[in-house]
Coordinates of C-alpha atoms and ligand atoms in Angstrom, one line a residue:
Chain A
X1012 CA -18.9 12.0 4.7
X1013 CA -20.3 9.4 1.8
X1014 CA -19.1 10.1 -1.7
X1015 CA -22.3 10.1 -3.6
X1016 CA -21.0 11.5 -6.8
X1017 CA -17.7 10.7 -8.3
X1018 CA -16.5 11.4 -11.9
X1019 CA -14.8 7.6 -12.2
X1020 CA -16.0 5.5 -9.2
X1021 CA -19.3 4.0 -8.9
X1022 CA -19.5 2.1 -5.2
X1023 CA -21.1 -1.2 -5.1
X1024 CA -22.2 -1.9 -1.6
X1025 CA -23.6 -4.1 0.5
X1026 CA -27.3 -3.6 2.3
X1027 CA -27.5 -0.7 4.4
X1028 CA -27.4 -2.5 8.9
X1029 CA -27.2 -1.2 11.6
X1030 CA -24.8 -1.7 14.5
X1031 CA -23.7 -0.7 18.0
X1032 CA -20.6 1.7 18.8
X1033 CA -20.5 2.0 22.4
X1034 CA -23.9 1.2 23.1
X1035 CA -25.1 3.4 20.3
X1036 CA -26.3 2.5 17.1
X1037 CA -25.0 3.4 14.0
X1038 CA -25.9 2.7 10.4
X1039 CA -23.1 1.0 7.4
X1040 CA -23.4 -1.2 5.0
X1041 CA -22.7 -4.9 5.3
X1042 CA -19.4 -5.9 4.0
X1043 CA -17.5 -2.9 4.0
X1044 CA -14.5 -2.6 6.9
X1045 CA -15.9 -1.3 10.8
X1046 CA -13.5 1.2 10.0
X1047 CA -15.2 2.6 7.1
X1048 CA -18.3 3.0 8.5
X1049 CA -17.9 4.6 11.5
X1050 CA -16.0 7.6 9.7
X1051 CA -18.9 8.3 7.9
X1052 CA -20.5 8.5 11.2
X1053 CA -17.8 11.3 12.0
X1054 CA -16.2 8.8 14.9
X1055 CA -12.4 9.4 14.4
X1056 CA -11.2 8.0 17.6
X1057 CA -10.6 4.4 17.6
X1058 CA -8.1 3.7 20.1
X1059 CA -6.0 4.8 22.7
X1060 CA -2.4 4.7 23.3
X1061 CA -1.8 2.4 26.6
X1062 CA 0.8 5.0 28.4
X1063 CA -0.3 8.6 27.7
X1064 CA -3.9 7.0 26.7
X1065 CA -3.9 9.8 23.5
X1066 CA -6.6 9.2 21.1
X1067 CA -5.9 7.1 18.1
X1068 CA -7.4 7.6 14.6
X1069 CA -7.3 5.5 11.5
X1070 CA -4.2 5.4 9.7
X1071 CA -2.8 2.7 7.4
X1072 CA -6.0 1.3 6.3
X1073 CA -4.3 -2.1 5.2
X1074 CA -3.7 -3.5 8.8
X1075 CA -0.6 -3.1 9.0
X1076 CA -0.2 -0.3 12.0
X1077 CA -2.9 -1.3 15.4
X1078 CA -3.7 2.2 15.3
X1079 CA -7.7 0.6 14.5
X1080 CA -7.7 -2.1 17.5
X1081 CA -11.1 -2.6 18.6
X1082 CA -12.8 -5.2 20.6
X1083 CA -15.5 -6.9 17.8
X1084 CA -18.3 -9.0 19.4
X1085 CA -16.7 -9.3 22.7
X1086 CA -13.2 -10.4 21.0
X1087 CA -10.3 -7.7 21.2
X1088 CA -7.4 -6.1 19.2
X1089 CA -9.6 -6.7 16.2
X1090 CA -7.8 -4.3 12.9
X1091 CA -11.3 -2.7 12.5
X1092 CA -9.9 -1.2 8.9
X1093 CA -9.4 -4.6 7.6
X1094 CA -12.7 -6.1 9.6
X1095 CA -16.0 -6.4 7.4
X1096 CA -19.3 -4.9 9.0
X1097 CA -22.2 -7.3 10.0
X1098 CA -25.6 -6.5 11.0
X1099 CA -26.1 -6.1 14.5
X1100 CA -21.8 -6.2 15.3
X1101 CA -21.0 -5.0 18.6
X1102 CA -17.7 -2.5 18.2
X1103 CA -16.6 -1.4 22.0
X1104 CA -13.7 1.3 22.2
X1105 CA -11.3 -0.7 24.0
X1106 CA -9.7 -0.1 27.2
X1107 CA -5.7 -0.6 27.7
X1108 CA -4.5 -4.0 26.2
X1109 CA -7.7 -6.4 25.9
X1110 CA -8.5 -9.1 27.5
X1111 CA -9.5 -12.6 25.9
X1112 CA -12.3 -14.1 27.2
Chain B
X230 CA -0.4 -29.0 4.2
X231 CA -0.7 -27.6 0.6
X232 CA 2.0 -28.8 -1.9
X233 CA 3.0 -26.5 -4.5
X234 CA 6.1 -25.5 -6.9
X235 CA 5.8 -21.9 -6.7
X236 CA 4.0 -20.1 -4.1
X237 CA 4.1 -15.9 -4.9
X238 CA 3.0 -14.1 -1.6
X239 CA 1.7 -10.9 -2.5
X240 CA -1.1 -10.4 -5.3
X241 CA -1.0 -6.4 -6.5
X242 CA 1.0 -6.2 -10.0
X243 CA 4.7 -7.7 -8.9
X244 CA 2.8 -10.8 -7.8
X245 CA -0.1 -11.0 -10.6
X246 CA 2.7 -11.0 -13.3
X247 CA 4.9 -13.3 -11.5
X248 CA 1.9 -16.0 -11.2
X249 CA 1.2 -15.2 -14.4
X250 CA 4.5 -15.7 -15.9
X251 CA 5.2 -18.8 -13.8
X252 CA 1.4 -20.7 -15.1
X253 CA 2.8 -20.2 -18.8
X254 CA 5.6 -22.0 -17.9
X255 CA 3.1 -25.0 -16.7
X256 CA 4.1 -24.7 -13.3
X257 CA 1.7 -25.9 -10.5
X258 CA 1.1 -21.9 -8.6
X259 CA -0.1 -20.8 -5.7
X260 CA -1.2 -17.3 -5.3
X261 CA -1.7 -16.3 -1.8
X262 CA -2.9 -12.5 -0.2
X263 CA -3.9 -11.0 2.9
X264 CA -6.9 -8.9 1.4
X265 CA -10.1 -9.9 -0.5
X266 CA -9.1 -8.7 -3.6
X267 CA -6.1 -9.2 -6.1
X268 CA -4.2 -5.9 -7.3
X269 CA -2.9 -4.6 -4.7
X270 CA -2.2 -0.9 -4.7
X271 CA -4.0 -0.9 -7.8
X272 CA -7.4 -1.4 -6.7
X273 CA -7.6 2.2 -5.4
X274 CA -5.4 3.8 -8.5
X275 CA -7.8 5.4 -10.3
X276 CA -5.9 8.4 -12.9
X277 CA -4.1 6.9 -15.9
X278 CA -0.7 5.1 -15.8
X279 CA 2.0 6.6 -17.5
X280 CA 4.8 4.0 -19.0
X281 CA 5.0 2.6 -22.0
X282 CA 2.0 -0.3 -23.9
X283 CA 3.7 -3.2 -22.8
X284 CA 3.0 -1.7 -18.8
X285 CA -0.6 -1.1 -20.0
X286 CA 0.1 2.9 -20.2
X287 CA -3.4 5.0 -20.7
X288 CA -5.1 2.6 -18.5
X289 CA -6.3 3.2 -15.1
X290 CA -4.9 1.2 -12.5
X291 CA -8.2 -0.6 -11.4
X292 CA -8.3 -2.1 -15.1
X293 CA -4.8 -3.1 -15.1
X294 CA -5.7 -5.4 -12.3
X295 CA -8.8 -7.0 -13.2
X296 CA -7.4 -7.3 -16.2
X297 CA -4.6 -9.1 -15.2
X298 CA -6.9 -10.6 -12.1
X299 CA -8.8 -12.3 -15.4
X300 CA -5.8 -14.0 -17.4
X301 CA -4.7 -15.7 -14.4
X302 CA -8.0 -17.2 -13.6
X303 CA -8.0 -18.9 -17.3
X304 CA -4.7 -20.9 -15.9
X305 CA -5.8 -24.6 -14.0
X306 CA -2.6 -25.2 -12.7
X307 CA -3.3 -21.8 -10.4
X308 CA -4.6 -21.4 -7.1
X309 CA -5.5 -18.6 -5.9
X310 CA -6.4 -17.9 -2.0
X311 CA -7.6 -14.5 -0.6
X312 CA -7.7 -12.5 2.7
X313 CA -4.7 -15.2 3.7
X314 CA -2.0 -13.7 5.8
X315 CA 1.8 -15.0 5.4
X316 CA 3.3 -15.1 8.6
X317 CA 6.4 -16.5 8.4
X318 CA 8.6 -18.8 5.8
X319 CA 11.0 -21.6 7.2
X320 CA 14.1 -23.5 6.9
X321 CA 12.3 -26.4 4.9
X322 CA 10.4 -24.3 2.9
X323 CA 7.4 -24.2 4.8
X324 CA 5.3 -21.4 4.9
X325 CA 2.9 -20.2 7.6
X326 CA -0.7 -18.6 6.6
X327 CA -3.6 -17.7 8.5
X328 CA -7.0 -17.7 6.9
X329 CA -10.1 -17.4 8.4
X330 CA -8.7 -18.0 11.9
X331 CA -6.9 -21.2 11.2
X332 CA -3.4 -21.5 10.7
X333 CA -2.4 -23.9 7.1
X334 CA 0.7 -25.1 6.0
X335 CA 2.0 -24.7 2.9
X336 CA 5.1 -26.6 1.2
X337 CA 6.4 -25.0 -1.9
X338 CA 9.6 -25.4 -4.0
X339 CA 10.3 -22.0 -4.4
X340 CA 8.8 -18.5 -3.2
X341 CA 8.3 -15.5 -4.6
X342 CA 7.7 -12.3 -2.1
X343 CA 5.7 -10.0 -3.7
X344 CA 4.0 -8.0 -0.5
X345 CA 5.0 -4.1 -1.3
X346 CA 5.8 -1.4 0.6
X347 CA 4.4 0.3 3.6
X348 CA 3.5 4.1 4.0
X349 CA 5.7 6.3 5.9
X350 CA 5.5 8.4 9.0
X351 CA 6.8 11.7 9.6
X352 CA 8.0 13.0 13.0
X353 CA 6.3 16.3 14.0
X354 CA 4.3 17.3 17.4
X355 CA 1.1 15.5 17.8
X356 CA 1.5 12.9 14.9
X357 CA -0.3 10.8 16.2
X358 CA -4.0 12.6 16.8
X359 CA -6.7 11.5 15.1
X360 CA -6.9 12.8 11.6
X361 CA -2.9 12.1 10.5
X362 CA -3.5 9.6 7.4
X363 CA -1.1 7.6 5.2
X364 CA -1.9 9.4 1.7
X365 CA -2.2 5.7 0.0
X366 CA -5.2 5.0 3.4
X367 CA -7.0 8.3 2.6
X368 CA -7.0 6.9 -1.1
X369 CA -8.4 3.7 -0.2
X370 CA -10.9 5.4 1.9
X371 CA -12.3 7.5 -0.9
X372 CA -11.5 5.3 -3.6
X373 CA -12.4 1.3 -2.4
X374 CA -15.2 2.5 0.2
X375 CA -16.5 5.9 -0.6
X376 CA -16.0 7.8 2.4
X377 CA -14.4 11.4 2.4
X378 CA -11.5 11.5 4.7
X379 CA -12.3 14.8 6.4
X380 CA -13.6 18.0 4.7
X381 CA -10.1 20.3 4.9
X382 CA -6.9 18.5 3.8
X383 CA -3.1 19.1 4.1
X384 CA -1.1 17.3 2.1
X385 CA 2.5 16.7 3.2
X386 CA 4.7 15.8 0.1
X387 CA 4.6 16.6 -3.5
X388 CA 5.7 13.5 -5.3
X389 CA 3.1 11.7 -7.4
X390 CA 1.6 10.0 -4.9
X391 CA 0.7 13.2 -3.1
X392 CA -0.1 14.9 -5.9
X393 CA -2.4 12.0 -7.2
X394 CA -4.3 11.5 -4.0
X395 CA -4.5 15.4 -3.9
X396 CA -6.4 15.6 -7.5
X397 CA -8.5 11.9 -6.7
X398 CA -9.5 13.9 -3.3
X399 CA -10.6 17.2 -5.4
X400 CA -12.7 14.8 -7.3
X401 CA -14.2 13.5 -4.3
X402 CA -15.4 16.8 -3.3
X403 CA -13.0 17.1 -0.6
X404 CA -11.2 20.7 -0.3
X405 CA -7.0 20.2 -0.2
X406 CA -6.0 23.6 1.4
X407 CA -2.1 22.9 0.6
X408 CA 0.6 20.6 -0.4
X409 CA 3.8 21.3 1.5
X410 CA 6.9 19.8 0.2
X411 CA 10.7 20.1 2.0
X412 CA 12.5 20.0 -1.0
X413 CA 12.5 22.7 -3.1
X414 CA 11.4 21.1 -6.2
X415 CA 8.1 19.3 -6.9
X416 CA 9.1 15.6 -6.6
X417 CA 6.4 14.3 -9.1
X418 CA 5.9 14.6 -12.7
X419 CA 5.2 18.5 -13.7
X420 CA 1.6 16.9 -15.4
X421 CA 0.4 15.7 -12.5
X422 CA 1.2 19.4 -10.3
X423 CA 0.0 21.2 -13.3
X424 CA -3.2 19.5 -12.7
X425 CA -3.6 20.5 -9.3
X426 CA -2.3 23.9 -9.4
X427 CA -4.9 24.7 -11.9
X428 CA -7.5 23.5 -9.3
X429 CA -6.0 26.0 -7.3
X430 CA -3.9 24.2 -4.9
X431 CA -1.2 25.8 -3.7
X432 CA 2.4 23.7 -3.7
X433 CA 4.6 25.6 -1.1
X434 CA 8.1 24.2 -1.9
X435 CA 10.7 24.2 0.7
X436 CA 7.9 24.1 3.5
X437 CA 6.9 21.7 6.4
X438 CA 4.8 21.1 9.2
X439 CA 5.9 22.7 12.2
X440 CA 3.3 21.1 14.4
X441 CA -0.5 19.8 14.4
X442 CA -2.8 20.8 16.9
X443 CA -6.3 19.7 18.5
X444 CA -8.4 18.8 20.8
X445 CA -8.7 15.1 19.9
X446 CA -8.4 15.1 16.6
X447 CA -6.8 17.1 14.1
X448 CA -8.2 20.9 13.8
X449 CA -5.3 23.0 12.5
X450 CA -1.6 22.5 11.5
X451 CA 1.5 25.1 11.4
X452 CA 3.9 24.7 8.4
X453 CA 7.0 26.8 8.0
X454 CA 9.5 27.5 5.4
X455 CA 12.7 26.1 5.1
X456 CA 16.2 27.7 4.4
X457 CA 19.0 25.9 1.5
X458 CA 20.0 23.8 4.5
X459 CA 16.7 22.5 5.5
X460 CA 16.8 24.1 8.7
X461 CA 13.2 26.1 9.6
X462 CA 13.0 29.9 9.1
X463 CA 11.2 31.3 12.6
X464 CA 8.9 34.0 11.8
X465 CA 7.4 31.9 8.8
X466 CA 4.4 30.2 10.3
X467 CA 1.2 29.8 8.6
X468 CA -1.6 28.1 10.5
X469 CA -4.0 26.7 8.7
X470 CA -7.3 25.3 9.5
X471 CA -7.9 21.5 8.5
X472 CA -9.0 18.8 9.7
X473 CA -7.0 16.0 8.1
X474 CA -3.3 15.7 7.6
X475 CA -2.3 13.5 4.6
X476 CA 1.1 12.0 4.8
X477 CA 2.6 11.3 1.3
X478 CA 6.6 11.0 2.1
X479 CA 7.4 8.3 1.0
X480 CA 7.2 4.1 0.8
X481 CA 9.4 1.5 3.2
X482 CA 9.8 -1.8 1.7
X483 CA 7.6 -4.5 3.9
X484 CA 11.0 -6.5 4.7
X485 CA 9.9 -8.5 8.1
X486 CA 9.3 -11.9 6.0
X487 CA 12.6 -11.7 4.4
X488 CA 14.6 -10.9 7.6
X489 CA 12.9 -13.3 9.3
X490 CA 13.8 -16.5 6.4
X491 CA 17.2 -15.4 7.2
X492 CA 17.7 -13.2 3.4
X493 CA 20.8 -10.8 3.5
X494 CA 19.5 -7.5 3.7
X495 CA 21.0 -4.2 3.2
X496 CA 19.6 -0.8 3.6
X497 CA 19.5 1.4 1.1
X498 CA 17.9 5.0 0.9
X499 CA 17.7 5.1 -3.0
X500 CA 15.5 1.5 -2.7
X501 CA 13.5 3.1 0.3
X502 CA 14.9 1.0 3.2
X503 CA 15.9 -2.5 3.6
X504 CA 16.2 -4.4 0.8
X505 CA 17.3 -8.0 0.3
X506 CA 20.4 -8.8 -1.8
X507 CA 19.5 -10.3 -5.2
X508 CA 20.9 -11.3 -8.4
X509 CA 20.1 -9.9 -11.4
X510 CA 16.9 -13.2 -11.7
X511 CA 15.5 -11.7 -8.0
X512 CA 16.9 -14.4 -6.6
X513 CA 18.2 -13.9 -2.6
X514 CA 21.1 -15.4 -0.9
X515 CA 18.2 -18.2 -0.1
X516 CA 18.2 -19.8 -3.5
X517 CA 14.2 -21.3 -2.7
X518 CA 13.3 -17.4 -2.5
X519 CA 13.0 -14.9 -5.2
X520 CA 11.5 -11.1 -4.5
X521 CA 9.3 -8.6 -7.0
X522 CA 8.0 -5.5 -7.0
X523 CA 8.3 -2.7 -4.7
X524 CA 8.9 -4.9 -1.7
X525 CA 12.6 -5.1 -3.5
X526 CA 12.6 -1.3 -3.7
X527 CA 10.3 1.7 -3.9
X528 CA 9.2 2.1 -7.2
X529 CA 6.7 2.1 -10.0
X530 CA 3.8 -0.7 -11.0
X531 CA 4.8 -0.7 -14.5
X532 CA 8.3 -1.9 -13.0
X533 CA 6.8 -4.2 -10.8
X534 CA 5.0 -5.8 -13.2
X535 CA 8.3 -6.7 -15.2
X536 CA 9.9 -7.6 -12.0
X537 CA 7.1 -10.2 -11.0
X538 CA 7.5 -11.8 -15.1
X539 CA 11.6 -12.0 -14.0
X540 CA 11.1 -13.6 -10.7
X541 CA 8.5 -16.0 -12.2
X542 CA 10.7 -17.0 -15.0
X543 CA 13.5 -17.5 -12.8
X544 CA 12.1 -19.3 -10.4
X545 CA 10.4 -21.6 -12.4
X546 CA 13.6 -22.0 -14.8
X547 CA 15.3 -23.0 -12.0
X548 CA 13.3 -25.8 -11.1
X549 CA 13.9 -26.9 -15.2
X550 CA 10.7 -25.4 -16.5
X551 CA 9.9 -23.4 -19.2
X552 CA 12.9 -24.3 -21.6
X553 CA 14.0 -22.3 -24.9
X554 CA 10.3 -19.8 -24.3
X555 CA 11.2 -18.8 -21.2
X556 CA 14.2 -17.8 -22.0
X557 CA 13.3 -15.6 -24.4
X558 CA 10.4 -13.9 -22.5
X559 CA 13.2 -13.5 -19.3
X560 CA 15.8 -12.2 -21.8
X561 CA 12.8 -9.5 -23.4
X562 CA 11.5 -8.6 -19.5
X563 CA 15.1 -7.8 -18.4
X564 CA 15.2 -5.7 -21.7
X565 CA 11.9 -4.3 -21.0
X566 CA 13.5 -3.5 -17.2
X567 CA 16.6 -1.6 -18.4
X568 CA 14.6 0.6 -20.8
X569 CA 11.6 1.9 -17.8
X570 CA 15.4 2.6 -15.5
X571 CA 16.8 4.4 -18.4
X572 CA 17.8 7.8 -18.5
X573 CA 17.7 10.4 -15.3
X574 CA 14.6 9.6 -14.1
X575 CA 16.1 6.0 -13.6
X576 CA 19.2 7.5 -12.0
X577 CA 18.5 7.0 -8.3
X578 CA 17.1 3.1 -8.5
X579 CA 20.1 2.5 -10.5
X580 CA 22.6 3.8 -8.1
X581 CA 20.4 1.8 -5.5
X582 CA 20.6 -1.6 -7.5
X583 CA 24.3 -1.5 -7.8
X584 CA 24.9 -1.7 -4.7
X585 CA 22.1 -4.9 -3.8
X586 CA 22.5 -7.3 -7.0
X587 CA 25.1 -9.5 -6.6
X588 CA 25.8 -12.5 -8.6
X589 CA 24.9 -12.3 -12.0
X590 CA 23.9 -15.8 -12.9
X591 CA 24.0 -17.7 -16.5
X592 CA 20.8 -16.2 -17.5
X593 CA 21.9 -12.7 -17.6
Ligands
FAD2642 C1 -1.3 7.0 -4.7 C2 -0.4 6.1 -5.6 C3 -0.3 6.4 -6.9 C4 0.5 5.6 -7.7 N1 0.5 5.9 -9.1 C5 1.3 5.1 -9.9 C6 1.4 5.3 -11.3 O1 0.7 6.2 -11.9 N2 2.1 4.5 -12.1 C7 2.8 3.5 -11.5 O2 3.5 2.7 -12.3 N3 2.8 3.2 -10.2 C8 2.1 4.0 -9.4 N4 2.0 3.8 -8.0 C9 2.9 2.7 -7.4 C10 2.3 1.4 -7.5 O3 1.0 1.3 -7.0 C11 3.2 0.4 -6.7 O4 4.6 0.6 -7.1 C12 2.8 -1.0 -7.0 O5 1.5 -1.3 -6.6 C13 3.8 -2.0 -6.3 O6 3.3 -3.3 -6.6 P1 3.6 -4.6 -5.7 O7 2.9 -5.7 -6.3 O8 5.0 -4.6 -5.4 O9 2.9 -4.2 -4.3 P2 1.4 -4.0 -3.9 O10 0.6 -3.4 -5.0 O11 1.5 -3.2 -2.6 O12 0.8 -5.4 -3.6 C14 1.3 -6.2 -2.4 C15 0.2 -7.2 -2.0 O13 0.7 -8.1 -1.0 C16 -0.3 -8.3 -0.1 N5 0.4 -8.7 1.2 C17 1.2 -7.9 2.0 N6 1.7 -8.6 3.0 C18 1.2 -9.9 2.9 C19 1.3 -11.1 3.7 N7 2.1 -11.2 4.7 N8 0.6 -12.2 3.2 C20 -0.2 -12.1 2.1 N9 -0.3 -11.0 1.4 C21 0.3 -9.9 1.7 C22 -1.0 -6.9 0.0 O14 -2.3 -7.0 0.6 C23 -1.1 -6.5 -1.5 O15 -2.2 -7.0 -2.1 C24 1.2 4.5 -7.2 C25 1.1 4.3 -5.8 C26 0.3 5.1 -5.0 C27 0.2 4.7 -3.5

C-alpha cells in the first residue's frame, strides 16, 4: 500500500521500527501517525462502535471524528491518525469505552 | 499564562495571512495550531491553484504554504506554537490550549478563528464500515504519508475536491472505478473533469450510492440513478466492486469554538452550515473575536487568504495599530475580495454573505 513512485511527491520519512498490534509486530516508520502505518499493513479496522460493536475504519484523518481510538502504551482513546509512531509502541484494539489506569 | 495582542487560532492560509498581516502592523502575534505543521489544507494540495497572482495562482498548494510558513518566520514580534489544540475561548479573553498534555493559558486582546471546515458525511446503508473515507483524509493519506487508500475507489461527488483527489489518487497508482454525482451537472470546474475523463473515469451524473456492502470492510457499493426530482430510479443498480468509498460532498464550517464564546450564529446552506454573524472587518457580535477563512463559510484558499489579511488588519486597527498603511492594504484586500466573489461563480457565497454581515463599520 506504500506509494513508491509519485510524479510530484517525494516522502521524507522517519527510520523504518517496528511495533506491536495486538500482540503482533508490525513494521512503520518513526514519526509518521499509528494510523498510517497500520494501513500499509492492510489493518483497516481500528475500532468498534460501543452498541452494535460494528467495525470502525479510519476516516477524518485530522482527529476530529474518534472513529481511530486506540489504546497507545496502555493509555486509551488515543486519535491514532493524529498519534506519531515510536519504536517498540504497543497499539491494542480497544474494547468498549477504555479504562484509565 | 501567555500575554499577547492578537492570538489567530488556526494556521492553514486564513490564519497564515492573518498573522501575517497583523506582524506588519507591529503587533505582538501568536499563532497557535493543533497539527505539526502550518498550512493547513494546503499541506496535502498538490495540483495548481487557480485565482488570480495576488492568491499565488500556478502554484501548488504545498508552496503556497511554506512560502507563506517562511515570511512569517522573518517577523520577531511572532510566535508560533504547533500541535496545540484550542479548546475553548472565555468571557475575559482567555483562551484554553492543550499541548503536549498540559493545559496553558493564554490572554490575548483580540482573536482571530481561523480553524476551517470539516468533511462531510453522507447517509446511506453501512456508512460506517471500514473503508468510507473523507475525500480531503484519503488525500492526506496519499499525499502527507504515502499510503494508498485501498486499491479500487468510488468517489462520491464531483466538485473539485472530488475531482482533484480523484486525479491525485490516479497519480498515486490507485484505480478510481467511478465518480457519482446527484446533481446533474458536474459541480467542479470543466478543467479539472476533463482531466479525469480522459483518464477514463467515468462521471455518472444524477447518480448515488444506494448502499455499501461487506464483510468488515468495504468490498462493493450499489449506486443508482436519480430522476429530475432526486428521487432513485429502481431497476437502475450498478454494483460495483471497490474497496474504498471516498466521500467528497461537501465542507461544514468547524463552529464549536464560536458557539461556545457565545458568537451569534446563523445557519446558512450557501456558507455550508453555521456561520457566525460578522461585519464586513470579520468582526463577531464579540467585538475581541474576528473569524477568517472557510471556518466563516465554505470556500476557496485564495479567498481565505484575503479574508485572514481583513481580519488581521481589523483586529489590529482596532486596537489603534497600523495607522494610514493599514488602511490602505484593508481597503485593497476588501477590493481584492469583491473581485474573487464577482460574477456567477460568486453568486451563491454572495447570497450567503447577505444574509450574515451585519454592521458595516467606518472602515468599509
Ligand atoms: C481536495 C481539496 C482541493 C482544494 N483545492 C483548492 C484549489 O484548487 N484552490 C483553492 O483556492 N482552494 C482549494 N481548496 C480549498 C482550500 O484548501 C480551503 O478553502 C482552505 O484551506 C481554507 O483555509 P482555512 O485557513 O480557512 O482552513 P484550513 O486550511 O483547514 O486550516 C485550519 C487550520 O486550523 C487548525 N485547527 C483546527 N482546529 C483547531 C483548534 N481547535 N486549535 C488549533 N488549531 C486548530 C487545523 O489543524 C488547520 O491547520 C481545496 C480543498 C480540498 C480539500
Amino acid at each position: 500500500m506504500r506509494i513508491t513512485e509519485h510524479p510530484i511527491l517525494r516522502y521524507q520519512k522517519g527510520p523504518k521500527v517496528k511495533f506491536i498490534y495486538d500482540g503482533q509486530e508490525v513494521e512503520g516508520y518513526e514519526g509518521e501517525p499509528i494510523a498510517a502505518a497500520l494501513h500499509a499493513a492492510g489493518i483497516k479496522t481500528l475500532s468498534h462502535s460501543h452498541i452494535e460493536n460494528r467495525p470502525r475504519g479510519f476516516f477524518c484523518a485530522i482527529g476530529t471524528c474518534s472513529s481511530c481510538l486506540m489504546t497507545v502504551d496502555g493509555v486509551p482513546n488515543v486519535r491514532i491518525c493524529v498519534e506519531k509512531l515510536k519504536a517498540g509502541m504497543c497499539v491494542e484494539t480497544q474494547q468498549g469505552k477504555g479504562v484509565l489506569r | 499564562m501567555i500575554n499577547t495582542q492578537i492570538a489567530i487560532i488556526g494556521g492553514g492560509p486564513a490564519g497564515l495571512r492573518a498573522a501575517l498581516a497583523a506582524a506588519q502592523t507591529g503587533a505582538k502575534v501568536l499563532l497557535l495550531d493543533n497539527s505539526d505543521h502550518l498550512g493547513g489544507q494546503l499541506i496535502k494540495q498538490t495540483h495548481m491553484f487557480f485565482g488570480s497572482q495576488q492568491q499565488f495562482a500556478g502554484s501548488r498548494g504545498i508552496d503556497i504554504a511554506t512560502r507563506l510558513a517562511t515570511e512569517l518566520r522573518q517577523f520577531e514580534n511572532v510566535q508560533i506554537m504547533l500541535e496545540t489544540t484550542v479548546l475553548g475561548i472565555y468571557e475575559d479573553g482567555v483562551l484554553l490550549a492543550e499541548q503536549d498534555d498540559k493545559v496553558r493559558k493564554i490572554k490575548a486582546e483580540r482573536i482571530i478563528v481561523a480553524i476551517g471546515a470539516s468533511e462531510r458525511m453522507l447517509a446511506f446503508p453501512n456508512n460506517d464500515l471500514p473503508g468510507v473515507y473523507g475525500a480531503g483524509a484519503a488525500q492526506t493519506l496519499m499525499n502527507v504519508h504515502g499510503v494508498r487508500p485501498g486499491h479500487r475507489v468510488l468517489m462520491v461527488g464531483a466538485g473539485n475536491i472530488g475531482l482533484i483527489v480523484t486525479y491525485q489518487m490516479l497519480q498515486a497508482g490507485v484505480q478510481v472505478v467511478g465518480i457519482v454525482e446527484a446533481a446533474p451537472t458536474i459541480g467542479g470546474y470543466l478543467v479539472h473533469a476533463a482531466k479525469v475523463r480522459r483518464a477514463g473515469v467515468p462521471i455518472y451524473t444524477s447518480h448515488t450510492v444506494k448502499e455499501a456492502y461487506g464483510d468488515g470492510a468495504v468490498e462493493g457499493a450499489i449506486i443508482w440513478q436519480l430522476d429530475e426530482k432526486w428521487a432513485p430510479i429502481p431497476g437502475t443498480e450498478q454494483d460495483l466492486a471497490i474497496d474504498v468509498i471516498c466521500l467528497a460532498v461537501g465542507l461544514s464550517p468547524l463552529s464549536d469554538l464560536l458557539w461556545q464564546a457565545g458568537c451569534q450564529m446563523t445557519y446558512v446552506p450557501q456558507l455550508g452550515g453555521s456561520v457566525a454573524v460578522r461585519n464586513s472587518l470579520l468582526c463577531t457580535t464579540n467585538q475581541q473575536i474576528y473569524i477568517a477563512g472557510d471556518v466563516a463559510g465554505v470556500e476557496e484558499a485564495s479567498s481565505a487568504m484575503v479574508e485572514g489579511q481583513v481580519a488581521g488588519l481589523g483586529a489590529a486597527l482596532s486596537l489603534g495599530l497600523g495607522g494610514e498603511q493599514a488602511h490602505a492594504m484593508l481597503a485593497d484586500a476588501r477590493g481584492q475580495l469583491a473581485a474573487l466573489r464577482s460574477g456567477p461563480v460568486g453568486e451563491k457565497i454572495r447570497a450567503g454573505l447577505s444574509l450574515v454581515e451585519k454592521g458595516v463599520t467606518a472602515d468599509a
